[in-house]
Amino acid sequence: MDIEKEVATTIAKYGLLKKSDKVVVALSGGKDSTSVIYILKKMGYDVHGLLIDLHLGEWSKIHNANMIAFCEANDIPLTIVDLKKELGQGICFIKAVLKKQKNLTGCTVCGIIKRWILNKWAKKLGADKLVTGHNLDDEAQNVLMNFLKGNVLLGVNSSPATGGKEVVGFAQRVKPLFFCPESEIMKYAKSKKFDILYDKCPCAFGTYRVETREWMSHISDKEKLAIVENFQKLVPGLRKENVMELKTCKKCGEPSRSDICNFCKIVSNL
Ligand code: AMP
Ligand code: ZN
């Protein structure tokens, strides 16, 4: 697969980005976000890297150092947000407290916290769009996980361009790798010899997402694409029946589907 061509096609088909946009790219240090920022820069977009230092021991230190070197070499501005400065603690402590307080486990906590900080900082940086490195495998997992949870409606906002367009001062989240299989991105990143970590997050074990990913490793990229494309056909119908208005969180002022956003719900007693 020609990943660069696939990204260009997705951007054009869904109108993801304009050349005049300030594009903030959420950089985890992994192959997906590194590849997407590299491709967007090559295409001539005004990109800016945004990395959250989660304070996950050596893992975070190596990712930070890699992204500093990568952005310098590719002439990309980079902002590193320190989770300890934002929330007073690193991610492991936060996860331990939330497990004890609310029995919250898995990648959900990390996802909610990352999304809130990324939105806040994208806005601070004056971003028009916030790009993430979510790929076809992530999206196929989401479809299946929502289905198995018995709540297909959780995927009502699934799209290469997720919600937020309607909120003033809010950077719309976009996913140019939505239709790119992880295996192909891996090949691309390795062909470019990106000096990064190619491993999975050390925290992600025994979670529902990891179990789904393992199960899905037995199906082909073509089948993953069929899952995602077929679900995309259902999304407009789901949206018509289930309009989910975006409100403003009463506590923090960030966009939310309910009066209090998920972030404020989980971090209120940290
Ligand atoms: P993950 O949830 O780890 O699969 O990551 C999905 C996407 O979220 C990545 O491709 C990045 O765009 C973004 N992301 C994950 N972790 C971070 C981080 N520590 N800092 C900034 N962005 C991140
Ligand atoms: Zn909130």
Short mmCIF file of C-alpha atoms and ligand atoms in Angstrom, two decimals:
data_model
loop_
_atom_site.label_atom_id
_atom_site.label_comp_id
_atom_site.label_asym_id
_atom_site.label_seq_id
_atom_site.Cartn_x
_atom_site.Cartn_y
_atom_site.Cartn_z
CA MET A 1 0.00 0.00 0.00
CA ASP A 2 1.15 3.53 -0.77
CA ILE A 3 0.50 5.15 2.63
CA GLU A 4 1.25 8.68 1.42
CA LYS A 5 -1.31 8.31 -1.38
CA GLU A 6 -3.88 6.79 1.01
CA VAL A 7 -3.45 9.73 3.42
CA ALA A 8 -3.86 12.25 0.58
CA THR A 9 -7.01 10.44 -0.61
CA THR A 10 -8.57 10.39 2.89
CA ILE A 11 -7.78 14.09 3.42
CA ALA A 12 -9.35 15.00 0.08
CA LYS A 13 -12.40 12.71 0.37
CA TYR A 14 -13.35 13.88 3.86
CA GLY A 15 -12.04 17.47 3.57
CA LEU A 16 -9.89 16.86 6.66
CA LEU A 17 -7.37 19.67 6.29
CA LYS A 18 -6.88 22.95 4.46
CA LYS A 19 -3.45 24.24 3.47
CA SER A 20 -4.14 27.38 5.57
CA ASP A 21 -4.88 25.32 8.73
CA LYS A 22 -2.63 25.31 11.73
CA VAL A 23 -2.33 21.57 12.24
CA VAL A 24 -1.36 20.29 15.68
CA VAL A 25 -0.36 16.61 15.62
CA ALA A 26 -0.64 14.57 18.83
CA LEU A 27 2.68 12.75 18.99
CA SER A 28 2.93 9.67 21.19
CA GLY A 29 6.42 8.82 19.94
CA GLY A 30 5.08 5.69 18.20
CA LYS A 31 5.11 4.75 14.51
CA ASP A 32 1.60 6.01 13.68
CA SER A 33 1.84 9.60 14.87
CA THR A 34 5.47 9.90 13.72
CA SER A 35 4.49 8.71 10.23
CA VAL A 36 1.46 10.99 10.00
CA ILE A 37 3.33 14.16 11.00
CA TYR A 38 6.14 13.27 8.59
CA ILE A 39 3.69 12.78 5.71
CA LEU A 40 1.71 15.97 6.48
CA LYS A 41 4.93 18.01 6.66
CA LYS A 42 6.02 16.50 3.32
CA MET A 43 2.64 17.48 1.84
CA GLY A 44 3.27 21.09 2.86
CA TYR A 45 0.95 21.45 5.87
CA ASP A 46 1.80 23.81 8.73
CA VAL A 47 2.37 21.14 11.40
CA HIS A 48 3.20 21.43 15.10
CA GLY A 49 3.93 18.40 17.33
CA LEU A 50 2.24 18.05 20.73
CA LEU A 51 3.49 15.38 23.11
CA ILE A 52 2.23 14.62 26.62
CA ASP A 53 5.00 13.44 28.92
CA LEU A 54 3.04 10.83 30.89
CA HIS A 55 5.95 10.08 33.25
CA LEU A 56 5.93 6.39 32.45
CA GLY A 57 9.55 5.81 33.54
CA GLU A 58 12.15 5.03 30.87
CA TRP A 59 9.39 4.57 28.27
CA SER A 60 8.46 8.25 28.42
CA LYS A 61 12.08 9.41 28.63
CA ILE A 62 12.98 7.55 25.43
CA HIS A 63 9.85 8.76 23.60
CA ASN A 64 10.53 12.37 24.61
CA ALA A 65 14.16 12.22 23.48
CA ASN A 66 13.18 10.52 20.19
CA MET A 67 10.53 13.13 19.38
CA ILE A 68 12.83 16.04 20.25
CA ALA A 69 15.44 14.63 17.84
CA PHE A 70 12.87 13.77 15.15
CA CYS A 71 11.20 17.19 15.20
CA GLU A 72 14.53 18.98 15.18
CA ALA A 73 15.76 16.92 12.22
CA ASN A 74 12.52 17.59 10.29
CA ASP A 75 12.19 21.26 11.23
CA ILE A 76 8.91 20.74 13.09
CA PRO A 77 8.05 22.81 16.19
CA LEU A 78 7.30 20.62 19.23
CA THR A 79 5.48 21.32 22.49
CA ILE A 80 5.90 18.87 25.37
CA VAL A 81 3.22 19.03 28.05
CA ASP A 82 4.24 17.67 31.44
CA LEU A 83 1.43 15.61 33.01
CA LYS A 84 2.83 16.25 36.50
CA LYS A 85 2.54 19.99 35.94
CA GLU A 86 -0.96 19.60 34.52
CA LEU A 87 -2.43 17.20 37.07
CA GLY A 88 0.18 17.01 39.83
CA GLN A 89 0.96 13.31 39.19
CA GLY A 90 2.27 10.90 36.57
CA ILE A 91 -0.07 8.48 34.77
CA CYS A 92 0.78 5.39 36.88
CA PHE A 93 -0.18 7.13 40.14
CA ILE A 94 -3.38 8.51 38.59
CA LYS A 95 -4.35 5.06 37.30
CA ALA A 96 -3.63 3.47 40.69
CA VAL A 97 -5.83 6.04 42.49
CA LEU A 98 -8.66 5.67 40.01
CA LYS A 99 -8.53 1.89 40.27
CA LYS A 100 -8.90 2.15 44.05
CA GLN A 101 -11.46 4.97 44.06
CA LYS A 102 -13.68 4.01 41.16
CA ASN A 103 -12.47 0.60 40.03
CA LEU A 104 -11.55 2.15 36.69
CA THR A 105 -9.00 0.16 34.74
CA GLY A 106 -7.55 -0.30 31.31
CA CYS A 107 -6.79 2.14 28.55
CA THR A 108 -10.00 4.12 29.11
CA VAL A 109 -8.52 6.29 31.88
CA CYS A 110 -5.45 7.10 29.83
CA GLY A 111 -7.62 7.86 26.79
CA ILE A 112 -9.90 10.29 28.66
CA ILE A 113 -6.96 12.14 30.26
CA LYS A 114 -4.96 12.35 27.04
CA ARG A 115 -7.96 13.60 25.05
CA TRP A 116 -8.72 16.37 27.56
CA ILE A 117 -5.10 17.60 27.72
CA LEU A 118 -4.69 17.41 23.94
CA ASN A 119 -7.89 19.46 23.37
CA LYS A 120 -6.83 22.06 25.92
CA TRP A 121 -3.34 22.44 24.49
CA ALA A 122 -4.42 22.35 20.85
CA LYS A 123 -6.64 25.31 21.68
CA LYS A 124 -3.77 27.06 23.52
CA LEU A 125 -1.56 26.58 20.47
CA GLY A 126 -4.23 28.10 18.21
CA ALA A 127 -4.81 24.89 16.28
CA ASP A 128 -7.49 24.65 13.60
CA LYS A 129 -7.17 20.86 13.56
CA LEU A 130 -5.88 18.26 15.99
CA VAL A 131 -4.50 15.21 14.19
CA THR A 132 -4.08 11.83 15.90
CA GLY A 133 -2.37 8.70 14.62
CA HIS A 134 -5.38 6.39 15.02
CA ASN A 135 -5.25 3.73 12.31
CA LEU A 136 -7.53 1.15 10.66
CA ASP A 137 -6.80 -1.47 13.33
CA ASP A 138 -7.78 0.95 16.12
CA GLU A 139 -11.02 1.78 14.32
CA ALA A 140 -11.90 -1.86 13.60
CA GLN A 141 -11.26 -2.66 17.27
CA ASN A 142 -13.60 0.18 18.28
CA VAL A 143 -16.41 -1.15 16.09
CA LEU A 144 -16.08 -4.64 17.56
CA MET A 145 -15.64 -3.50 21.14
CA ASN A 146 -18.75 -1.32 20.96
CA PHE A 147 -20.69 -4.18 19.38
CA LEU A 148 -19.56 -6.67 22.03
CA LYS A 149 -20.38 -4.19 24.80
CA GLY A 150 -23.88 -4.19 23.37
CA ASN A 151 -23.73 -0.49 22.58
CA VAL A 152 -23.18 0.13 18.88
CA LEU A 153 -24.25 3.74 19.47
CA LEU A 154 -20.91 4.46 21.13
CA GLY A 155 -19.60 4.62 17.57
CA VAL A 156 -22.03 7.32 16.46
CA ASN A 157 -19.17 9.82 16.04
CA SER A 158 -16.81 7.41 14.33
CA SER A 159 -15.28 9.14 11.31
CA PRO A 160 -11.94 10.37 9.98
CA ALA A 161 -13.22 13.78 11.13
CA THR A 162 -14.74 13.50 14.59
CA GLY A 163 -16.88 16.05 16.38
CA GLY A 164 -15.94 19.53 17.43
CA LYS A 165 -16.36 21.43 14.18
CA GLU A 166 -19.37 23.14 15.65
CA VAL A 167 -17.63 24.46 18.78
CA VAL A 168 -15.93 27.85 18.51
CA GLY A 169 -12.27 27.78 19.55
CA PHE A 170 -12.20 23.99 19.52
CA ALA A 171 -9.80 22.15 17.23
CA GLN A 172 -11.58 19.48 15.27
CA ARG A 173 -9.99 16.05 15.72
CA VAL A 174 -8.97 14.37 12.48
CA LYS A 175 -7.53 10.96 11.67
CA PRO A 176 -5.73 10.81 8.30
CA LEU A 177 -4.64 7.17 8.95
CA PHE A 178 -8.27 6.02 9.47
CA PHE A 179 -8.10 3.59 6.52
CA CYS A 180 -4.40 2.61 6.84
CA PRO A 181 -3.70 -0.81 8.37
CA GLU A 182 -1.19 -0.91 11.20
CA SER A 183 0.95 -3.45 9.30
CA GLU A 184 1.37 -1.03 6.40
CA ILE A 185 2.23 1.90 8.68
CA MET A 186 4.83 -0.29 10.37
CA LYS A 187 6.37 -1.05 6.96
CA TYR A 188 6.33 2.65 6.05
CA ALA A 189 7.93 3.80 9.34
CA LYS A 190 10.65 1.15 9.04
CA SER A 191 11.32 2.02 5.39
CA LYS A 192 11.89 5.61 6.50
CA LYS A 193 14.15 4.34 9.30
CA PHE A 194 12.42 6.44 11.95
CA ASP A 195 14.52 6.18 15.11
CA ILE A 196 11.64 5.45 17.48
CA LEU A 197 10.28 2.69 19.75
CA TYR A 198 8.18 0.19 17.79
CA ASP A 199 6.77 -1.57 20.89
CA LYS A 200 3.29 -1.33 22.33
CA CYS A 201 2.60 0.72 25.47
CA PRO A 202 3.94 -1.25 28.50
CA CYS A 203 0.76 -0.42 30.47
CA ALA A 204 -1.56 -2.02 27.95
CA PHE A 205 -1.97 -5.59 29.12
CA GLY A 206 -5.00 -7.56 30.19
CA THR A 207 -7.36 -4.84 28.93
CA TYR A 208 -10.43 -5.25 26.79
CA ARG A 209 -8.68 -3.40 23.94
CA VAL A 210 -5.65 -5.66 24.11
CA GLU A 211 -7.86 -8.76 24.10
CA THR A 212 -9.76 -7.42 21.08
CA ARG A 213 -6.49 -6.59 19.31
CA GLU A 214 -5.19 -10.12 19.93
CA TRP A 215 -8.39 -11.63 18.64
CA MET A 216 -8.26 -9.40 15.56
CA SER A 217 -4.70 -10.40 14.75
CA HIS A 218 -6.23 -13.49 13.14
CA ILE A 219 -8.12 -11.55 10.49
CA SER A 220 -6.70 -9.90 7.39
CA ASP A 221 -6.31 -6.19 6.66
CA LYS A 222 -8.98 -6.60 3.98
CA GLU A 223 -11.43 -7.87 6.59
CA LYS A 224 -10.52 -5.03 8.99
CA LEU A 225 -11.22 -2.56 6.17
CA ALA A 226 -14.58 -4.25 5.52
CA ILE A 227 -15.52 -3.89 9.21
CA VAL A 228 -14.66 -0.17 9.24
CA GLU A 229 -16.14 0.67 5.83
CA ASN A 230 -19.37 -1.19 6.52
CA PHE A 231 -19.76 0.55 9.86
CA GLN A 232 -19.14 3.91 8.18
CA LYS A 233 -22.17 3.18 5.98
CA LEU A 234 -24.29 2.84 9.14
CA VAL A 235 -23.03 6.02 10.83
CA PRO A 236 -25.24 8.58 9.00
CA GLY A 237 -28.36 6.57 9.93
CA LEU A 238 -27.25 6.25 13.56
CA ARG A 239 -26.60 10.00 13.69
CA LYS A 240 -30.04 10.85 12.35
CA GLU A 241 -31.68 8.83 15.10
CA ASN A 242 -29.31 9.87 17.86
CA VAL A 243 -28.33 13.50 17.68
CA MET A 244 -25.64 13.99 20.31
CA GLU A 245 -25.37 17.65 20.98
CA LEU A 246 -21.96 18.93 22.07
CA LYS A 247 -22.25 20.99 25.26
CA THR A 248 -19.72 22.77 27.43
CA CYS A 249 -18.61 21.01 30.63
CA LYS A 250 -19.95 22.93 33.64
CA LYS A 251 -16.72 22.35 35.56
CA CYS A 252 -13.89 22.87 33.10
CA GLY A 253 -15.52 24.53 30.09
CA GLU A 254 -14.23 21.93 27.61
CA PRO A 255 -16.63 20.41 25.06
CA SER A 256 -18.63 17.48 26.40
CA ARG A 257 -21.58 15.26 25.48
CA SER A 258 -23.03 15.68 28.99
CA ASP A 259 -23.13 18.48 31.60
CA ILE A 260 -19.92 17.25 33.21
CA CYS A 261 -17.22 15.86 30.92
CA ASN A 262 -15.68 12.40 31.39
CA PHE A 263 -12.39 13.95 32.50
CA CYS A 264 -14.01 15.98 35.30
CA LYS A 265 -16.04 12.95 36.32
CA ILE A 266 -12.93 10.83 36.86
CA VAL A 267 -10.37 13.32 38.18
CA SER A 268 -12.58 15.25 40.62
CA ASN A 269 -10.98 13.67 43.73
CA LEU A 270 -7.40 13.12 42.63
P1 AMP B 1 -3.04 5.29 21.67
O1 AMP B 1 -4.26 5.63 22.43
O2 AMP B 1 -1.81 5.16 22.53
O3 AMP B 1 -3.22 4.17 20.69
O4 AMP B 1 -2.73 6.57 20.77
C1 AMP B 1 -3.59 7.01 19.77
C2 AMP B 1 -3.12 8.38 19.29
O5 AMP B 1 -3.23 9.30 20.39
C3 AMP B 1 -1.65 8.44 18.89
O6 AMP B 1 -1.47 8.05 17.54
C4 AMP B 1 -1.33 9.88 19.12
O7 AMP B 1 -1.77 10.69 18.05
C5 AMP B 1 -2.15 10.21 20.35
N1 AMP B 1 -1.34 10.03 21.59
C6 AMP B 1 -1.17 8.90 22.32
N2 AMP B 1 -0.34 9.10 23.36
C7 AMP B 1 0.05 10.39 23.31
C8 AMP B 1 0.91 11.24 24.10
N3 AMP B 1 1.55 10.77 25.18
N4 AMP B 1 1.06 12.53 23.73
C9 AMP B 1 0.41 13.02 22.65
N5 AMP B 1 -0.40 12.29 21.88
C10 AMP B 1 -0.59 10.99 22.18
ZN ZN B 2 -14.83 18.99 32.38
#
